[in-house]
Structure formats: C-alpha cells, structure tokens
PDB file of C-alpha atoms in Angstrom:
ATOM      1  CA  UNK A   1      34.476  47.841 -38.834  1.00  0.00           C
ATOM      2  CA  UNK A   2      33.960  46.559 -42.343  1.00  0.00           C
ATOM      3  CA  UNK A   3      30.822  47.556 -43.763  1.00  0.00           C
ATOM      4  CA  UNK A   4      29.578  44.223 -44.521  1.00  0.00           C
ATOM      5  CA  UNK A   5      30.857  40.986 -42.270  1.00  0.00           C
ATOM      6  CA  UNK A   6      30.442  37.351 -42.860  1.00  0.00           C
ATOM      7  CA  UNK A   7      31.444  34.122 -41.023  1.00  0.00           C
ATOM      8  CA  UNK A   8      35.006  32.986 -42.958  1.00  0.00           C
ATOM      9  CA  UNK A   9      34.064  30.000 -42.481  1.00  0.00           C
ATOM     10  CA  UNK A  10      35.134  26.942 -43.663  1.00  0.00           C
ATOM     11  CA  UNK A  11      32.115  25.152 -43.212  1.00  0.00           C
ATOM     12  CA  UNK A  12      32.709  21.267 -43.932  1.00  0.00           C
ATOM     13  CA  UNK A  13      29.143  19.892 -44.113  1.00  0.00           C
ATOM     14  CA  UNK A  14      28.275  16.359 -45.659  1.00  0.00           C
ATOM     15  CA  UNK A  15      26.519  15.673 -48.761  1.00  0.00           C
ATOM     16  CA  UNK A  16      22.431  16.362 -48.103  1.00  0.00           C
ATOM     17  CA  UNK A  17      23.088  18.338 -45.243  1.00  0.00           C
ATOM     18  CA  UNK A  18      21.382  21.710 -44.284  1.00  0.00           C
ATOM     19  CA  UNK A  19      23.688  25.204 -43.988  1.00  0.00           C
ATOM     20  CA  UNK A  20      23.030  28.246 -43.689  1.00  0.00           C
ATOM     21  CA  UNK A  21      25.423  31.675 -43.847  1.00  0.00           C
ATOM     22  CA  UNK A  22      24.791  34.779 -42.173  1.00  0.00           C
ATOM     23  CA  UNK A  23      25.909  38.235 -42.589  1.00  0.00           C
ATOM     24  CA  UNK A  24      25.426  41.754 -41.548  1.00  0.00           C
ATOM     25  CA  UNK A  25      25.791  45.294 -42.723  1.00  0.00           C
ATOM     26  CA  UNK A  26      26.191  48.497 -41.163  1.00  0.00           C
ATOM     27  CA  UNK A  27      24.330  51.076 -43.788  1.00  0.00           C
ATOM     28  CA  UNK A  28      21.096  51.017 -42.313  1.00  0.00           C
ATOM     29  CA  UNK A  29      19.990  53.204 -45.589  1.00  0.00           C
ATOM     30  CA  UNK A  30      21.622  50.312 -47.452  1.00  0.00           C
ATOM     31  CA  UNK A  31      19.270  49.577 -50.860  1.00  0.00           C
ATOM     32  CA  UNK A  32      19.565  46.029 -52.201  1.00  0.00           C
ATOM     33  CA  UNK A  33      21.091  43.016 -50.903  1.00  0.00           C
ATOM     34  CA  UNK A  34      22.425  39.943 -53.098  1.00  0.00           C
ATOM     35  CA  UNK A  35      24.415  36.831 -52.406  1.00  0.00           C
ATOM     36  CA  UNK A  36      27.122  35.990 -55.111  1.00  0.00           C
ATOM     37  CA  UNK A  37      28.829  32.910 -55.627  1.00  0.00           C
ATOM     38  CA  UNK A  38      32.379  32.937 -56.290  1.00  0.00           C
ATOM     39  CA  UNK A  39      34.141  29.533 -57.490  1.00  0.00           C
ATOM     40  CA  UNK A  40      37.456  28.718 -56.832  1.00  0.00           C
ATOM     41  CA  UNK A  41      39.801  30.976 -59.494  1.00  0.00           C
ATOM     42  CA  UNK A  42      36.639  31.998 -60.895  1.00  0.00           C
ATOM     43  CA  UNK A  43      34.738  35.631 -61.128  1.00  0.00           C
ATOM     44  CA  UNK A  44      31.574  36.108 -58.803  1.00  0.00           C
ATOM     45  CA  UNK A  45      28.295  35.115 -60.153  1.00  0.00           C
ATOM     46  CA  UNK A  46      24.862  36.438 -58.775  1.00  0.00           C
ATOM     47  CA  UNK A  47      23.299  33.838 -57.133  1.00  0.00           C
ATOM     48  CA  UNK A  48      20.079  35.587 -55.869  1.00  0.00           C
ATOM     49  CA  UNK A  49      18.535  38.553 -55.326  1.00  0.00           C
ATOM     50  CA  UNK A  50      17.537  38.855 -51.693  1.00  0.00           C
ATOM     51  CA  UNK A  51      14.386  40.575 -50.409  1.00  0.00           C
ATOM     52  CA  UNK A  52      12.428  41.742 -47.426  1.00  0.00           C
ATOM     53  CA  UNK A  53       9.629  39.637 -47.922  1.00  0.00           C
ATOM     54  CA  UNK A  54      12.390  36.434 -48.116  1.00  0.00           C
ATOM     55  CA  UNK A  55      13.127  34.397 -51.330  1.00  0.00           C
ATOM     56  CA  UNK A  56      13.515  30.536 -52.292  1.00  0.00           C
ATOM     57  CA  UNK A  57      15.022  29.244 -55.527  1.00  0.00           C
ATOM     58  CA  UNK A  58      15.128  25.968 -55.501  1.00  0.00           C
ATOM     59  CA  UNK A  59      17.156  24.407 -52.225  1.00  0.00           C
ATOM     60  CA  UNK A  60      18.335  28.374 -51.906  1.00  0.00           C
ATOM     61  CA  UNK A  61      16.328  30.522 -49.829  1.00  0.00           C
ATOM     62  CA  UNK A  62      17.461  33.767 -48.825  1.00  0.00           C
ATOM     63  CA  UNK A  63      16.076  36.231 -46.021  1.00  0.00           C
ATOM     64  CA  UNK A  64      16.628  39.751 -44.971  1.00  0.00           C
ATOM     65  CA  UNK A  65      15.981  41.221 -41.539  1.00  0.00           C
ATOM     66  CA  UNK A  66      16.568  45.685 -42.444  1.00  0.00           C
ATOM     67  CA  UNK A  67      15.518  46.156 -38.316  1.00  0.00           C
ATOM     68  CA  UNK A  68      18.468  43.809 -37.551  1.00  0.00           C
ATOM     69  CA  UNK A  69      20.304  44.788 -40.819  1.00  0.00           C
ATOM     70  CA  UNK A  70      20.774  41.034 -41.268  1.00  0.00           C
ATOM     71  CA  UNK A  71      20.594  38.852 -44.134  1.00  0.00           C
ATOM     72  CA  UNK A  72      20.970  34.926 -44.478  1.00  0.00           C
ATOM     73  CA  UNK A  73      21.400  32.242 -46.908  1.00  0.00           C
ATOM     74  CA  UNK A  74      19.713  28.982 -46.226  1.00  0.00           C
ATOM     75  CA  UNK A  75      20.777  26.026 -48.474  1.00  0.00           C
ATOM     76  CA  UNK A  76      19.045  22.521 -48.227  1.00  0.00           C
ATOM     77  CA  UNK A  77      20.260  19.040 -49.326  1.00  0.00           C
ATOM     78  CA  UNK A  78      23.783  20.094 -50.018  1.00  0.00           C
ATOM     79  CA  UNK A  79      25.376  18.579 -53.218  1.00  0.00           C
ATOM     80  CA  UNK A  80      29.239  18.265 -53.600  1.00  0.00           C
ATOM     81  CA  UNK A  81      28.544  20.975 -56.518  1.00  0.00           C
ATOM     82  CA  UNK A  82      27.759  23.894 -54.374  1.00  0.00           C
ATOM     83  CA  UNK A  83      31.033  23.620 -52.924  1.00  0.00           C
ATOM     84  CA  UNK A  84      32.383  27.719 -53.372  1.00  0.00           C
ATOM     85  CA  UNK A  85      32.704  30.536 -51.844  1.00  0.00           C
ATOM     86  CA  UNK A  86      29.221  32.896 -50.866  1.00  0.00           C
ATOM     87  CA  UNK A  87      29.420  36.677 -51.023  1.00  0.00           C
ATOM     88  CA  UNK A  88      27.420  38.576 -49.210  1.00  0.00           C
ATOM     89  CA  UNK A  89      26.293  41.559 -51.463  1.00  0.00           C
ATOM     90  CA  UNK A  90      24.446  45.148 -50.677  1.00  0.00           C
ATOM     91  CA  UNK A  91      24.422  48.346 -52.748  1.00  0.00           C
ATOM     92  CA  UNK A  92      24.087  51.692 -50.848  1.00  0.00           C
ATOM     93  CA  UNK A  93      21.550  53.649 -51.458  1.00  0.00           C
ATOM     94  CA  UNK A  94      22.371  55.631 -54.444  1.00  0.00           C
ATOM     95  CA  UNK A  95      23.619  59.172 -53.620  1.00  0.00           C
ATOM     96  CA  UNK A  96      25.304  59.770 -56.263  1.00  0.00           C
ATOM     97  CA  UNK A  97      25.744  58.088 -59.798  1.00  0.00           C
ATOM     98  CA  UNK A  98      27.047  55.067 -58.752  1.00  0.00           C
ATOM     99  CA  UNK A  99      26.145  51.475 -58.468  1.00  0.00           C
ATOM    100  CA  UNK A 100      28.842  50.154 -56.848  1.00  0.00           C
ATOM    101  CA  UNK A 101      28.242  46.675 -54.689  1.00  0.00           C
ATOM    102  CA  UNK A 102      29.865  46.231 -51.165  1.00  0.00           C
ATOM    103  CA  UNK A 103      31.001  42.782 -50.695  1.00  0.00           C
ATOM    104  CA  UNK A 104      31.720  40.668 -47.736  1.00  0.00           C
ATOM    105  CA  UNK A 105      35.166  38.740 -47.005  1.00  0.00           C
ATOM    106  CA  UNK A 106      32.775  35.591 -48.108  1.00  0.00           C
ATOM    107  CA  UNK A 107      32.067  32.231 -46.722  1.00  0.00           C
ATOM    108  CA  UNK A 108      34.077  29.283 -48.039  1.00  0.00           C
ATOM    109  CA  UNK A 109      31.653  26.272 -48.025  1.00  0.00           C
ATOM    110  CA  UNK A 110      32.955  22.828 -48.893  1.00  0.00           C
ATOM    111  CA  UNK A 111      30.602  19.975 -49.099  1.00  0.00           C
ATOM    112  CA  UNK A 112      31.685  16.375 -48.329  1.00  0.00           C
ATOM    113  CA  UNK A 113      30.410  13.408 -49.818  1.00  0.00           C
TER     114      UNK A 113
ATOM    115  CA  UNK B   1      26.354  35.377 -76.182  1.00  0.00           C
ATOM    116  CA  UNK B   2      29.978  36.460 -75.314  1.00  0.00           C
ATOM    117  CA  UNK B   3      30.643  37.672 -71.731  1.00  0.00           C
ATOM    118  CA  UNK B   4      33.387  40.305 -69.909  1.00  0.00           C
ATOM    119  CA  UNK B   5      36.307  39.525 -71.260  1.00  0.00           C
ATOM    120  CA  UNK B   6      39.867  40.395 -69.520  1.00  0.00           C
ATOM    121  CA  UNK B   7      43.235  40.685 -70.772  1.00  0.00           C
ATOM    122  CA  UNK B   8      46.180  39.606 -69.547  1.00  0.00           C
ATOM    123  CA  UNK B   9      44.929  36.930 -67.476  1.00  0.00           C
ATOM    124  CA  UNK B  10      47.876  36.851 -65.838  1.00  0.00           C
ATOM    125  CA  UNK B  11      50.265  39.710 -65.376  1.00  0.00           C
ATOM    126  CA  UNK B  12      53.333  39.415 -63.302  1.00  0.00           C
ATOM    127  CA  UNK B  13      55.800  42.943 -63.028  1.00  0.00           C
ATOM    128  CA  UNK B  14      58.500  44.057 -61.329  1.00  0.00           C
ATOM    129  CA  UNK B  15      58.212  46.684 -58.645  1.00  0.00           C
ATOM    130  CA  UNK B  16      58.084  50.139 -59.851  1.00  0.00           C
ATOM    131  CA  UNK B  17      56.787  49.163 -63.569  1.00  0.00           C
ATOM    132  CA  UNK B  18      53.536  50.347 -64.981  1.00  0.00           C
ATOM    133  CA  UNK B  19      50.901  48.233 -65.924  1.00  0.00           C
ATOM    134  CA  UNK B  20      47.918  48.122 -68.109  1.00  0.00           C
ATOM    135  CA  UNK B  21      44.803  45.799 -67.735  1.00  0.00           C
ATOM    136  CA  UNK B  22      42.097  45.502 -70.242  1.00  0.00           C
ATOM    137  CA  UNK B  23      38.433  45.505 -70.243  1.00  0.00           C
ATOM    138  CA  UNK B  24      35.939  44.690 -72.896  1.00  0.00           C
ATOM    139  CA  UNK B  25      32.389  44.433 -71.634  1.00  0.00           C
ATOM    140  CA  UNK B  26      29.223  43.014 -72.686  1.00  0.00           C
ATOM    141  CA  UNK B  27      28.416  44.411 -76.126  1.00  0.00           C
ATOM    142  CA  UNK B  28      25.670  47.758 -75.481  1.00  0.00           C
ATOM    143  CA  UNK B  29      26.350  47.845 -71.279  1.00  0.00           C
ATOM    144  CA  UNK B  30      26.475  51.022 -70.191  1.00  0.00           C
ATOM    145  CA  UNK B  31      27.785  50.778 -66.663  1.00  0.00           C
ATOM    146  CA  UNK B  32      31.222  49.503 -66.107  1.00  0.00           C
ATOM    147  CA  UNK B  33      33.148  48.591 -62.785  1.00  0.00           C
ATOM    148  CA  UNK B  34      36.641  47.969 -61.861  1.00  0.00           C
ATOM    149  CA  UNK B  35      37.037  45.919 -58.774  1.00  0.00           C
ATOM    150  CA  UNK B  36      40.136  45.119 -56.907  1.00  0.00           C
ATOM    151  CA  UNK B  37      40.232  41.193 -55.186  1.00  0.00           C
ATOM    152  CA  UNK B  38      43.142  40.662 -52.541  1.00  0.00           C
ATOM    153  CA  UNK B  39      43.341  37.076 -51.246  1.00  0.00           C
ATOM    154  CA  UNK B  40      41.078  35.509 -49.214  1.00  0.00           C
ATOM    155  CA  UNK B  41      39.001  38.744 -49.496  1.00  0.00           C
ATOM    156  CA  UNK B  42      35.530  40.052 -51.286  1.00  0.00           C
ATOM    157  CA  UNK B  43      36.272  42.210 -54.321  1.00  0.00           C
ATOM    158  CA  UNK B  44      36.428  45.739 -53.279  1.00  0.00           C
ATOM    159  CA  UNK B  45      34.755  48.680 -55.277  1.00  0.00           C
ATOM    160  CA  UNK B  46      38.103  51.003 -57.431  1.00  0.00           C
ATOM    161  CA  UNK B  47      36.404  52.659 -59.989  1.00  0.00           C
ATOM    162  CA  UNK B  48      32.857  53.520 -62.058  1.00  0.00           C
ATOM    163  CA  UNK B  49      31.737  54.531 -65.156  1.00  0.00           C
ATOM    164  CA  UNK B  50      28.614  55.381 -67.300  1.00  0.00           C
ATOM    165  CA  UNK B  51      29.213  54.935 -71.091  1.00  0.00           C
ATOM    166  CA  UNK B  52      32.739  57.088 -70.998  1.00  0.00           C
ATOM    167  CA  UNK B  53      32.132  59.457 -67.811  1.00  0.00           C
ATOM    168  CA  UNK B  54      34.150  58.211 -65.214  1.00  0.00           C
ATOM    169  CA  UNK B  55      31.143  58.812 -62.170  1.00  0.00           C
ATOM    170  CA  UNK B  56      32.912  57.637 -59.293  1.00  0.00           C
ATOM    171  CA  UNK B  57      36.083  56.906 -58.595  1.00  0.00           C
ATOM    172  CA  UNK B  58      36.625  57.254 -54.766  1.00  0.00           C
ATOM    173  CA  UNK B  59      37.891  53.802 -54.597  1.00  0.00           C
ATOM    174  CA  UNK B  60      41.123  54.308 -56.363  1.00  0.00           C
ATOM    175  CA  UNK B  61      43.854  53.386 -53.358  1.00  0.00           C
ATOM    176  CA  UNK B  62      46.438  56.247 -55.011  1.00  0.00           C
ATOM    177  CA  UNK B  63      46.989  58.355 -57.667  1.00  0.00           C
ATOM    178  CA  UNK B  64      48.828  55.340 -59.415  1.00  0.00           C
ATOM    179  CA  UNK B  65      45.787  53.677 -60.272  1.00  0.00           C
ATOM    180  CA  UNK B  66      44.000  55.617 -63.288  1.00  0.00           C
ATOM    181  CA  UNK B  67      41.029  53.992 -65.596  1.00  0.00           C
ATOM    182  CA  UNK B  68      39.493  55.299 -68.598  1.00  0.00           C
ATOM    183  CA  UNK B  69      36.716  54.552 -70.893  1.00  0.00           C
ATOM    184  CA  UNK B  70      37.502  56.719 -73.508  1.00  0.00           C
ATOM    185  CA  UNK B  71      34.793  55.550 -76.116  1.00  0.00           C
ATOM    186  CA  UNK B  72      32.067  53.869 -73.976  1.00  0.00           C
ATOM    187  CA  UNK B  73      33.334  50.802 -74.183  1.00  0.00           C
ATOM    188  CA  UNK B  74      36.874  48.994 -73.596  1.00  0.00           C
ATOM    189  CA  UNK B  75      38.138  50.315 -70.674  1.00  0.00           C
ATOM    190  CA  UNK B  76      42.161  50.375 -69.277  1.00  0.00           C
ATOM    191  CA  UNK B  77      42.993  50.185 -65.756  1.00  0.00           C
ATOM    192  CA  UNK B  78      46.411  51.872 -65.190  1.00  0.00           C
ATOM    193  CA  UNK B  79      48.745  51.801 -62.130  1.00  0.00           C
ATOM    194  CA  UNK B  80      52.243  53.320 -62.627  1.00  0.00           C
ATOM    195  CA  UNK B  81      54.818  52.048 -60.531  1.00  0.00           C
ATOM    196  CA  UNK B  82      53.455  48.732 -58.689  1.00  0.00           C
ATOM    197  CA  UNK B  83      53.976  48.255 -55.306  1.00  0.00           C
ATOM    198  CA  UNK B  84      53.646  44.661 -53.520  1.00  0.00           C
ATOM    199  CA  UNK B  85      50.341  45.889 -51.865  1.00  0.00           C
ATOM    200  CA  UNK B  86      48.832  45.992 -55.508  1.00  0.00           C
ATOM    201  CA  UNK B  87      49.029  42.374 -56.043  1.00  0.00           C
ATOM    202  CA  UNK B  88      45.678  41.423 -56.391  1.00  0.00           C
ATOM    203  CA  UNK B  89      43.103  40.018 -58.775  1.00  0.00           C
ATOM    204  CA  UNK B  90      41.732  43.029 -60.714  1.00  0.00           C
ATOM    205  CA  UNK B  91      37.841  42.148 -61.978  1.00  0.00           C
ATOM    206  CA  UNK B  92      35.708  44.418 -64.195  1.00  0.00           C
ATOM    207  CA  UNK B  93      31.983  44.005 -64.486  1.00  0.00           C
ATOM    208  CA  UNK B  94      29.392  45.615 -66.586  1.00  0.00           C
ATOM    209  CA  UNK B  95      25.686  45.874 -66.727  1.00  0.00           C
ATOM    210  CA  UNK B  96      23.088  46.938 -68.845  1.00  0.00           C
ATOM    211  CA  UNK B  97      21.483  50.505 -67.350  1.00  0.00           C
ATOM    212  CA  UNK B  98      22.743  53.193 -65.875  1.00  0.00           C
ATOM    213  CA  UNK B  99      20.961  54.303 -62.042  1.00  0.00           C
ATOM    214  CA  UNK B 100      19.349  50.714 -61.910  1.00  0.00           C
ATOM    215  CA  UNK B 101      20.012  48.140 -60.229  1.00  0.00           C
ATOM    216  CA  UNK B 102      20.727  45.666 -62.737  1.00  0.00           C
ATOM    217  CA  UNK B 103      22.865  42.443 -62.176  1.00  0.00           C
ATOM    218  CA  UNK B 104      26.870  43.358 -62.632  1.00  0.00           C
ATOM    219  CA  UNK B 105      28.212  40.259 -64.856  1.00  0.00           C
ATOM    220  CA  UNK B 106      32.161  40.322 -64.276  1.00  0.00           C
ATOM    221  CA  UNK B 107      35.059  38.745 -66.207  1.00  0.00           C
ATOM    222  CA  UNK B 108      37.262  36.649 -65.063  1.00  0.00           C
ATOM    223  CA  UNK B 109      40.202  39.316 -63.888  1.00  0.00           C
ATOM    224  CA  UNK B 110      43.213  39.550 -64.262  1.00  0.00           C
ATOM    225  CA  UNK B 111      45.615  38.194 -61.477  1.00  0.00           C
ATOM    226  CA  UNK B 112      48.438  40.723 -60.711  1.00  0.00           C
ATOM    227  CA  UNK B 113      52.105  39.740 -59.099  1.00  0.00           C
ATOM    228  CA  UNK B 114      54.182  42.114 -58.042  1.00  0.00           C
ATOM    229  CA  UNK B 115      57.359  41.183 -57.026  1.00  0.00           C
TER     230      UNK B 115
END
C-alpha cells in the first residue's frame, strides 16, 4: 500500500464548476500536509499549506481530517487555468535529519470551457 | 531572483553508460533534495542533504545511483550503468533551513531516456 493515495483521476469538469480531490495517508504520526501543483512538463509548485484547523486561499480551500488521516482540496469556480496535475503532499514526522516529502500518484484535473 | 536550476534538461544514454545530472540550488539554501519522477507518478524521495552532509539517503534504488554535495552547494547525481527502469525525470529541490519545515522550491529536472 502506497503511503499516500489519491484519485488518478482525470476529472473533466466545466469552466465555473466546483471539484474537489481527496487523499489519504497511512503515517498516522505523519507531520505536515501540503498540496502541490504540478503543470504539464513542469516541476511541482506548493500550492498550499494544509492544516488541522482547514485553510482557504482564494477559490482553494484545503482541509485535513488526522482521526481519518484524510486530507482534501476543494476548488470553486474552476477556470481553464487551473487545469494541472494536484499532489498530495505530507512529511513524516522527523526522526531523523531529514525533510523529505511523500507524494501522491496526483490527480490530473482538466477544466473545460 | 534566480530559481533551481538543472542541467542537462534532457539526457538520453545508452544502456550500461554512466550519467551525471547537475544541481545548482537557490543561492544560501541549505537543504537539498534529489527526487526521482517516473511517468504518470508523484516524485519519489532518492536522496538528502544539509549544506554538504549527505543525511539521508535511503531512497537511492541501488548502489548505481550516488549524489554528492561536495561544497554545500551544486550537487551531482550519479548512476553508473543505466538500466531502462532508470528512465525517469530526475528533480532537485532546495530550501532555506535545515530541521524546518520550509517550502522545497524544485527545478525543472532533468528527463532521463534510457534506451
């Protein structure tokens, strides 16, 4: 079982629509939780930090569940430009030295106009 | 202000040559990754380091894949004799403080084809 799993997707949603990703990890002692973004041929980006309490940036709002180690990503009035792929993120709890990040396969999202 | 940059972008050997990939980080970032992309996957975790200490490298699929850091900055990702399995799109990241957990920026990797 991989450590974190996501939906593949593809999700084909139309332009304003609502979406939302979910994904869940298996380190309940995991520490912090992110989603990245990942464009097409391009390098992940950080596209929030997510937190217990839950989050919103703008349409993004992200939401973590540790009792259900479950986190989501919750994007409103979808614009052709968030078309990507969405990495679900989480960095164990630091035993050692490292700060390595644990990413999910990722969920391909493609917005139609 | 510049980012990770990567070199080759592309990188295309023959089975059983040794390659070389190149990291520069952002200037003054102490912590450096190496991450290993397959398609259609998430970037998987190869290799750590803190200014030149290699910390953690228990995601290193062989002993054909070696990194080093050897002055705190640029850092060389190494695999001797490529297999098929290694081709892949190799990313480094860096970030600004050790034991923190500060955002990783990455580059833009380098895409590997073995053939």
């Amino acid at each position: 079982r991989k450590e974190v799993e996501q939906d593949p997707g593809p999700f084909n949603v139309p332009e304003g629509a609502t979406v939302a990703f979910n994904c869940t990890y298996s380190n309940s002692a995991s520490q912090s939780f992110f989603w990245y973004r990942q464009d097409c041929r391009k390098e992940p980006k950080l596209l929030m930090s997510v937190y217990s309490s839950g989050n919103e940036d703008g349409r993004f709002t992200a939401q973590l569940n540790r009792a259900s180690q479950y986190i989501s990503l919750l994007i409103r009035d979808s614009k052709l430009s968030d078309s990507a792929t969405y990495l679900c993120v989480v960095k164990p709890v630091g035993g050692g030295a490292t700060n390595k990040l644990i990413f999910g396969t990722g969920t391909l999202l493609a917005v139609q106009p | 202000g510049a980012g990770v940059s990567q070199s080759p972008r592309y990188k295309v050997a023959k089975r059983g040559q040794d390659v070389a990939l190149r990291c520069d980080p952002i200037s003054g970032h102490v912590s450096l990754f190496w991450y290993q992309q397959a398609l259609g996957q998430g970037p998987e975790f190869l290799t750590y380091f803190q200014n030149e200490a290699q910390l953690d490298k228990s995601g290193l699929p062989s002993d054909r894949f070696f990194a080093e850091r050897p002055e705190g900055s640029v850092s060389t990702l190494k695999i001797q004799r490529t297999q098929q399995e290694d081709s892949a799109v190799y990313l480094c990241a860096s970030s600004a403080i050790a034991g923190v957990s500060y955002e990783q920026y990455f580059g833009p990797g380098t895409r590997l084809t073995v053939t």
